[in-house]
């Protein structure tokens, strides 16, 4: 059973995205498509993320060709319907792979214990720590929500290795923070609280 609160939050975020007219939105994912995606990639969408994508599937931003201008993200929205499976797997693996690259460069979490002298052993130890973390599911580019049937309202995280920051108190706030221009000022009580295992240590 999908939580009613999660459905309301996801739909509100989808409606706000439509209002902002910042991307192309295709018909939402069907139940059969969600089943295929979750079986193929081995995770379960959070309730608000699922409701967001069932209301409409954002696929890419319309951009005018600008000479001399390049974009880091040609298609930042993950296309769960028609996207390249290899690219989608790569995007799903970004949080782990970029963190392990930081470990190669010397990053280490004190809660992991003493760092092994061997780089290979350090990477393997970090990988074992990551094994208990939930899959982080891409929302847009390197903004992620944790997986989790029955969960909703988690802050959207911007993740690049050990550089993890809040980008919205929840999915609706994230849509405003990412796409509203000018970006809305955050209220004084803007205090996201991450409960996701492992990654909350970086916030």
PDB file of C-alpha atoms in Angstrom:
ATOM      1  CA  UNK A   1       0.000   0.000   0.000  1.00  0.00           C
ATOM      2  CA  UNK A   2       1.360   3.414  -1.008  1.00  0.00           C
ATOM      3  CA  UNK A   3       0.961   6.038   1.716  1.00  0.00           C
ATOM      4  CA  UNK A   4      -1.625   8.746   1.045  1.00  0.00           C
ATOM      5  CA  UNK A   5       0.771  11.401   2.346  1.00  0.00           C
ATOM      6  CA  UNK A   6       3.468  10.250  -0.041  1.00  0.00           C
ATOM      7  CA  UNK A   7       1.066  10.344  -2.968  1.00  0.00           C
ATOM      8  CA  UNK A   8      -0.052  13.881  -2.132  1.00  0.00           C
ATOM      9  CA  UNK A   9       3.535  15.092  -1.819  1.00  0.00           C
ATOM     10  CA  UNK A  10       4.635  13.483  -5.077  1.00  0.00           C
ATOM     11  CA  UNK A  11       1.672  14.840  -6.998  1.00  0.00           C
ATOM     12  CA  UNK A  12       2.195  18.332  -5.590  1.00  0.00           C
ATOM     13  CA  UNK A  13       5.827  18.217  -6.742  1.00  0.00           C
ATOM     14  CA  UNK A  14       4.717  17.065 -10.212  1.00  0.00           C
ATOM     15  CA  UNK A  15       2.131  19.840 -10.455  1.00  0.00           C
ATOM     16  CA  UNK A  16       4.724  22.410  -9.457  1.00  0.00           C
ATOM     17  CA  UNK A  17       7.111  21.135 -12.134  1.00  0.00           C
ATOM     18  CA  UNK A  18       4.376  21.595 -14.739  1.00  0.00           C
ATOM     19  CA  UNK A  19       3.743  25.149 -13.517  1.00  0.00           C
ATOM     20  CA  UNK A  20       7.426  26.038 -13.871  1.00  0.00           C
ATOM     21  CA  UNK A  21       7.495  24.928 -17.543  1.00  0.00           C
ATOM     22  CA  UNK A  22      11.158  23.960 -17.314  1.00  0.00           C
ATOM     23  CA  UNK A  23      11.172  20.577 -19.017  1.00  0.00           C
ATOM     24  CA  UNK A  24       9.366  18.194 -21.326  1.00  0.00           C
ATOM     25  CA  UNK A  25       6.958  15.923 -19.463  1.00  0.00           C
ATOM     26  CA  UNK A  26       5.676  12.687 -20.960  1.00  0.00           C
ATOM     27  CA  UNK A  27       2.793  10.533 -19.649  1.00  0.00           C
ATOM     28  CA  UNK A  28       3.549   9.119 -16.230  1.00  0.00           C
ATOM     29  CA  UNK A  29       4.885   5.656 -15.596  1.00  0.00           C
ATOM     30  CA  UNK A  30       2.313   2.874 -15.290  1.00  0.00           C
ATOM     31  CA  UNK A  31       2.196   0.236 -12.563  1.00  0.00           C
ATOM     32  CA  UNK A  32       3.570  -2.291 -15.052  1.00  0.00           C
ATOM     33  CA  UNK A  33       6.472   0.026 -15.881  1.00  0.00           C
ATOM     34  CA  UNK A  34       7.264   0.547 -12.208  1.00  0.00           C
ATOM     35  CA  UNK A  35       7.338  -3.219 -11.690  1.00  0.00           C
ATOM     36  CA  UNK A  36       9.682  -3.685 -14.644  1.00  0.00           C
ATOM     37  CA  UNK A  37      12.017  -0.899 -13.525  1.00  0.00           C
ATOM     38  CA  UNK A  38      12.189  -2.028  -9.916  1.00  0.00           C
ATOM     39  CA  UNK A  39      12.762  -5.662 -10.895  1.00  0.00           C
ATOM     40  CA  UNK A  40      15.402  -4.771 -13.473  1.00  0.00           C
ATOM     41  CA  UNK A  41      17.402  -2.345 -11.339  1.00  0.00           C
ATOM     42  CA  UNK A  42      16.859  -3.869  -7.913  1.00  0.00           C
ATOM     43  CA  UNK A  43      15.327  -1.049  -5.886  1.00  0.00           C
ATOM     44  CA  UNK A  44      11.871   0.232  -4.912  1.00  0.00           C
ATOM     45  CA  UNK A  45      10.881   3.869  -5.356  1.00  0.00           C
ATOM     46  CA  UNK A  46       9.904   5.875  -2.295  1.00  0.00           C
ATOM     47  CA  UNK A  47       6.184   6.666  -2.248  1.00  0.00           C
ATOM     48  CA  UNK A  48       6.527  10.360  -3.117  1.00  0.00           C
ATOM     49  CA  UNK A  49       9.049   9.657  -5.889  1.00  0.00           C
ATOM     50  CA  UNK A  50       6.723   7.021  -7.352  1.00  0.00           C
ATOM     51  CA  UNK A  51       3.721   9.366  -7.249  1.00  0.00           C
ATOM     52  CA  UNK A  52       5.805  12.109  -8.867  1.00  0.00           C
ATOM     53  CA  UNK A  53       6.796   9.860 -11.785  1.00  0.00           C
ATOM     54  CA  UNK A  54       3.310   8.388 -12.165  1.00  0.00           C
ATOM     55  CA  UNK A  55       1.875  11.892 -12.582  1.00  0.00           C
ATOM     56  CA  UNK A  56       4.302  12.652 -15.414  1.00  0.00           C
ATOM     57  CA  UNK A  57       7.732  11.534 -16.594  1.00  0.00           C
ATOM     58  CA  UNK A  58      10.157  14.452 -17.086  1.00  0.00           C
ATOM     59  CA  UNK A  59      12.619  13.447 -19.788  1.00  0.00           C
ATOM     60  CA  UNK A  60      14.813  16.385 -20.766  1.00  0.00           C
ATOM     61  CA  UNK A  61      15.132  20.137 -20.766  1.00  0.00           C
ATOM     62  CA  UNK A  62      14.506  22.060 -23.985  1.00  0.00           C
ATOM     63  CA  UNK A  63      17.671  23.999 -24.757  1.00  0.00           C
ATOM     64  CA  UNK A  64      18.462  26.412 -27.562  1.00  0.00           C
ATOM     65  CA  UNK A  65      21.769  25.789 -29.296  1.00  0.00           C
ATOM     66  CA  UNK A  66      24.250  28.341 -28.022  1.00  0.00           C
ATOM     67  CA  UNK A  67      27.626  28.547 -29.787  1.00  0.00           C
ATOM     68  CA  UNK A  68      30.501  27.973 -27.416  1.00  0.00           C
ATOM     69  CA  UNK A  69      28.282  26.816 -24.558  1.00  0.00           C
ATOM     70  CA  UNK A  70      28.401  23.253 -23.281  1.00  0.00           C
ATOM     71  CA  UNK A  71      26.308  21.627 -20.591  1.00  0.00           C
ATOM     72  CA  UNK A  72      27.538  19.091 -18.049  1.00  0.00           C
ATOM     73  CA  UNK A  73      24.195  17.288 -18.212  1.00  0.00           C
ATOM     74  CA  UNK A  74      22.745  16.826 -21.673  1.00  0.00           C
ATOM     75  CA  UNK A  75      19.823  14.791 -20.336  1.00  0.00           C
ATOM     76  CA  UNK A  76      19.763  15.175 -16.561  1.00  0.00           C
ATOM     77  CA  UNK A  77      16.363  13.557 -16.031  1.00  0.00           C
ATOM     78  CA  UNK A  78      16.682   9.757 -15.835  1.00  0.00           C
ATOM     79  CA  UNK A  79      14.431   8.355 -18.571  1.00  0.00           C
ATOM     80  CA  UNK A  80      13.052   5.301 -16.823  1.00  0.00           C
ATOM     81  CA  UNK A  81      10.880   4.381 -19.810  1.00  0.00           C
ATOM     82  CA  UNK A  82      13.173   4.604 -22.830  1.00  0.00           C
ATOM     83  CA  UNK A  83      16.605   5.405 -21.414  1.00  0.00           C
ATOM     84  CA  UNK A  84      19.736   3.375 -22.052  1.00  0.00           C
ATOM     85  CA  UNK A  85      19.859   0.698 -19.299  1.00  0.00           C
ATOM     86  CA  UNK A  86      23.646   1.037 -19.043  1.00  0.00           C
ATOM     87  CA  UNK A  87      23.338   4.797 -18.509  1.00  0.00           C
ATOM     88  CA  UNK A  88      20.625   4.353 -15.906  1.00  0.00           C
ATOM     89  CA  UNK A  89      22.747   1.808 -14.018  1.00  0.00           C
ATOM     90  CA  UNK A  90      25.688   4.172 -14.201  1.00  0.00           C
ATOM     91  CA  UNK A  91      23.602   6.993 -12.721  1.00  0.00           C
ATOM     92  CA  UNK A  92      22.332   4.703  -9.956  1.00  0.00           C
ATOM     93  CA  UNK A  93      25.936   3.773  -9.118  1.00  0.00           C
ATOM     94  CA  UNK A  94      27.232   7.358  -8.989  1.00  0.00           C
ATOM     95  CA  UNK A  95      26.929   7.863  -5.208  1.00  0.00           C
ATOM     96  CA  UNK A  96      28.957   4.725  -4.461  1.00  0.00           C
ATOM     97  CA  UNK A  97      31.486   5.047  -7.283  1.00  0.00           C
ATOM     98  CA  UNK A  98      32.247   8.712  -6.641  1.00  0.00           C
ATOM     99  CA  UNK A  99      32.634   8.051  -2.913  1.00  0.00           C
ATOM    100  CA  UNK A 100      35.112   5.231  -3.601  1.00  0.00           C
ATOM    101  CA  UNK A 101      37.042   7.588  -5.886  1.00  0.00           C
ATOM    102  CA  UNK A 102      37.261  10.006  -2.939  1.00  0.00           C
ATOM    103  CA  UNK A 103      38.554   7.165  -0.758  1.00  0.00           C
ATOM    104  CA  UNK A 104      41.283   6.617  -3.356  1.00  0.00           C
ATOM    105  CA  UNK A 105      42.204  10.287  -2.910  1.00  0.00           C
ATOM    106  CA  UNK A 106      42.420   9.960   0.876  1.00  0.00           C
ATOM    107  CA  UNK A 107      38.882  10.434   2.147  1.00  0.00           C
ATOM    108  CA  UNK A 108      37.972   8.410   5.227  1.00  0.00           C
ATOM    109  CA  UNK A 109      35.056   8.450   7.668  1.00  0.00           C
ATOM    110  CA  UNK A 110      36.138   8.188  11.326  1.00  0.00           C
ATOM    111  CA  UNK A 111      33.129   5.959  12.073  1.00  0.00           C
ATOM    112  CA  UNK A 112      34.659   3.332   9.750  1.00  0.00           C
ATOM    113  CA  UNK A 113      37.493   2.749  12.197  1.00  0.00           C
ATOM    114  CA  UNK A 114      41.195   2.957  11.422  1.00  0.00           C
ATOM    115  CA  UNK A 115      42.045   3.255   7.741  1.00  0.00           C
ATOM    116  CA  UNK A 116      44.013   0.258   6.404  1.00  0.00           C
ATOM    117  CA  UNK A 117      47.493   0.966   5.095  1.00  0.00           C
ATOM    118  CA  UNK A 118      46.758  -0.698   1.775  1.00  0.00           C
ATOM    119  CA  UNK A 119      44.689   1.336  -0.690  1.00  0.00           C
ATOM    120  CA  UNK A 120      43.010  -1.822  -1.961  1.00  0.00           C
ATOM    121  CA  UNK A 121      42.063  -2.803   1.589  1.00  0.00           C
ATOM    122  CA  UNK A 122      40.786   0.712   2.320  1.00  0.00           C
ATOM    123  CA  UNK A 123      38.562   0.650  -0.760  1.00  0.00           C
ATOM    124  CA  UNK A 124      37.274  -2.801   0.121  1.00  0.00           C
ATOM    125  CA  UNK A 125      36.498  -1.678   3.680  1.00  0.00           C
ATOM    126  CA  UNK A 126      34.664   1.404   2.405  1.00  0.00           C
ATOM    127  CA  UNK A 127      32.734  -0.779  -0.031  1.00  0.00           C
ATOM    128  CA  UNK A 128      31.688  -3.041   2.848  1.00  0.00           C
ATOM    129  CA  UNK A 129      30.412   0.012   4.740  1.00  0.00           C
ATOM    130  CA  UNK A 130      28.383   1.013   1.690  1.00  0.00           C
ATOM    131  CA  UNK A 131      26.826  -2.433   1.426  1.00  0.00           C
ATOM    132  CA  UNK A 132      24.300  -1.583   4.130  1.00  0.00           C
ATOM    133  CA  UNK A 133      23.263   1.730   2.600  1.00  0.00           C
ATOM    134  CA  UNK A 134      19.974   1.973   0.695  1.00  0.00           C
ATOM    135  CA  UNK A 135      20.076   2.614  -3.026  1.00  0.00           C
ATOM    136  CA  UNK A 136      20.020   6.313  -3.791  1.00  0.00           C
ATOM    137  CA  UNK A 137      17.699   6.876  -6.733  1.00  0.00           C
ATOM    138  CA  UNK A 138      18.410   9.756  -9.121  1.00  0.00           C
ATOM    139  CA  UNK A 139      15.751  12.442  -9.358  1.00  0.00           C
ATOM    140  CA  UNK A 140      17.667  14.824 -11.623  1.00  0.00           C
ATOM    141  CA  UNK A 141      21.382  14.855 -12.506  1.00  0.00           C
ATOM    142  CA  UNK A 142      23.183  14.197  -9.191  1.00  0.00           C
ATOM    143  CA  UNK A 143      20.197  14.922  -6.953  1.00  0.00           C
ATOM    144  CA  UNK A 144      18.949  11.780  -5.219  1.00  0.00           C
ATOM    145  CA  UNK A 145      16.249  10.359  -2.984  1.00  0.00           C
ATOM    146  CA  UNK A 146      16.655   7.107  -1.060  1.00  0.00           C
ATOM    147  CA  UNK A 147      14.657   4.106  -2.166  1.00  0.00           C
ATOM    148  CA  UNK A 148      11.988   2.726   0.105  1.00  0.00           C
ATOM    149  CA  UNK A 149       8.424   1.518  -0.266  1.00  0.00           C
ATOM    150  CA  UNK A 150       6.319   3.116   2.476  1.00  0.00           C
ATOM    151  CA  UNK A 151       8.693   6.054   2.882  1.00  0.00           C
ATOM    152  CA  UNK A 152       8.237   9.660   1.785  1.00  0.00           C
ATOM    153  CA  UNK A 153       9.261  13.209   2.649  1.00  0.00           C
ATOM    154  CA  UNK A 154      13.001  12.603   2.716  1.00  0.00           C
ATOM    155  CA  UNK A 155      15.197  15.585   1.816  1.00  0.00           C
ATOM    156  CA  UNK A 156      16.586  15.547  -1.711  1.00  0.00           C
ATOM    157  CA  UNK A 157      20.368  15.267  -1.552  1.00  0.00           C
ATOM    158  CA  UNK A 158      22.933  16.631  -3.975  1.00  0.00           C
ATOM    159  CA  UNK A 159      25.644  13.971  -4.032  1.00  0.00           C
ATOM    160  CA  UNK A 160      29.126  13.965  -5.472  1.00  0.00           C
ATOM    161  CA  UNK A 161      31.274  11.511  -3.576  1.00  0.00           C
ATOM    162  CA  UNK A 162      31.837  12.717  -0.025  1.00  0.00           C
ATOM    163  CA  UNK A 163      30.368  16.126  -0.963  1.00  0.00           C
ATOM    164  CA  UNK A 164      26.744  15.676   0.076  1.00  0.00           C
ATOM    165  CA  UNK A 165      24.391  18.585   0.758  1.00  0.00           C
ATOM    166  CA  UNK A 166      20.689  19.175   1.174  1.00  0.00           C
ATOM    167  CA  UNK A 167      18.943  20.519  -1.905  1.00  0.00           C
ATOM    168  CA  UNK A 168      15.375  20.491  -0.606  1.00  0.00           C
ATOM    169  CA  UNK A 169      13.537  19.620   2.578  1.00  0.00           C
ATOM    170  CA  UNK A 170      11.409  17.247   0.493  1.00  0.00           C
ATOM    171  CA  UNK A 171      10.586  16.624  -3.171  1.00  0.00           C
ATOM    172  CA  UNK A 172       8.259  19.626  -3.502  1.00  0.00           C
ATOM    173  CA  UNK A 173      10.726  22.015  -1.899  1.00  0.00           C
ATOM    174  CA  UNK A 174      13.448  20.573  -4.119  1.00  0.00           C
ATOM    175  CA  UNK A 175      11.503  21.351  -7.309  1.00  0.00           C
ATOM    176  CA  UNK A 176      11.248  24.968  -6.206  1.00  0.00           C
ATOM    177  CA  UNK A 177      14.895  25.161  -5.172  1.00  0.00           C
ATOM    178  CA  UNK A 178      16.154  23.634  -8.423  1.00  0.00           C
ATOM    179  CA  UNK A 179      13.872  25.169 -11.024  1.00  0.00           C
ATOM    180  CA  UNK A 180      12.233  28.332  -9.738  1.00  0.00           C
ATOM    181  CA  UNK A 181      13.955  31.497 -10.975  1.00  0.00           C
ATOM    182  CA  UNK A 182      15.126  33.364  -9.082  1.00  0.00           C
ATOM    183  CA  UNK A 183      15.680  30.636  -6.530  1.00  0.00           C
ATOM    184  CA  UNK A 184      13.395  31.240  -3.526  1.00  0.00           C
ATOM    185  CA  UNK A 185      15.030  32.336  -0.312  1.00  0.00           C
ATOM    186  CA  UNK A 186      15.120  29.661   2.321  1.00  0.00           C
ATOM    187  CA  UNK A 187      13.213  30.481   5.506  1.00  0.00           C
ATOM    188  CA  UNK A 188      15.058  30.718   8.792  1.00  0.00           C
ATOM    189  CA  UNK A 189      13.547  27.406   9.895  1.00  0.00           C
ATOM    190  CA  UNK A 190      14.797  25.606   6.741  1.00  0.00           C
ATOM    191  CA  UNK A 191      16.290  22.626   8.531  1.00  0.00           C
ATOM    192  CA  UNK A 192      16.167  19.392   6.507  1.00  0.00           C
ATOM    193  CA  UNK A 193      16.750  16.239   8.495  1.00  0.00           C
ATOM    194  CA  UNK A 194      18.132  13.183   6.713  1.00  0.00           C
ATOM    195  CA  UNK A 195      17.316   9.798   8.191  1.00  0.00           C
ATOM    196  CA  UNK A 196      18.894   7.706   5.438  1.00  0.00           C
ATOM    197  CA  UNK A 197      21.441   5.225   6.835  1.00  0.00           C
ATOM    198  CA  UNK A 198      25.100   5.764   5.990  1.00  0.00           C
ATOM    199  CA  UNK A 199      24.682   8.979   3.996  1.00  0.00           C
ATOM    200  CA  UNK A 200      23.353  10.967   6.964  1.00  0.00           C
ATOM    201  CA  UNK A 201      26.911  10.849   8.315  1.00  0.00           C
ATOM    202  CA  UNK A 202      27.857  13.283   5.543  1.00  0.00           C
ATOM    203  CA  UNK A 203      25.284  15.926   6.449  1.00  0.00           C
TER     204      UNK A 203
END
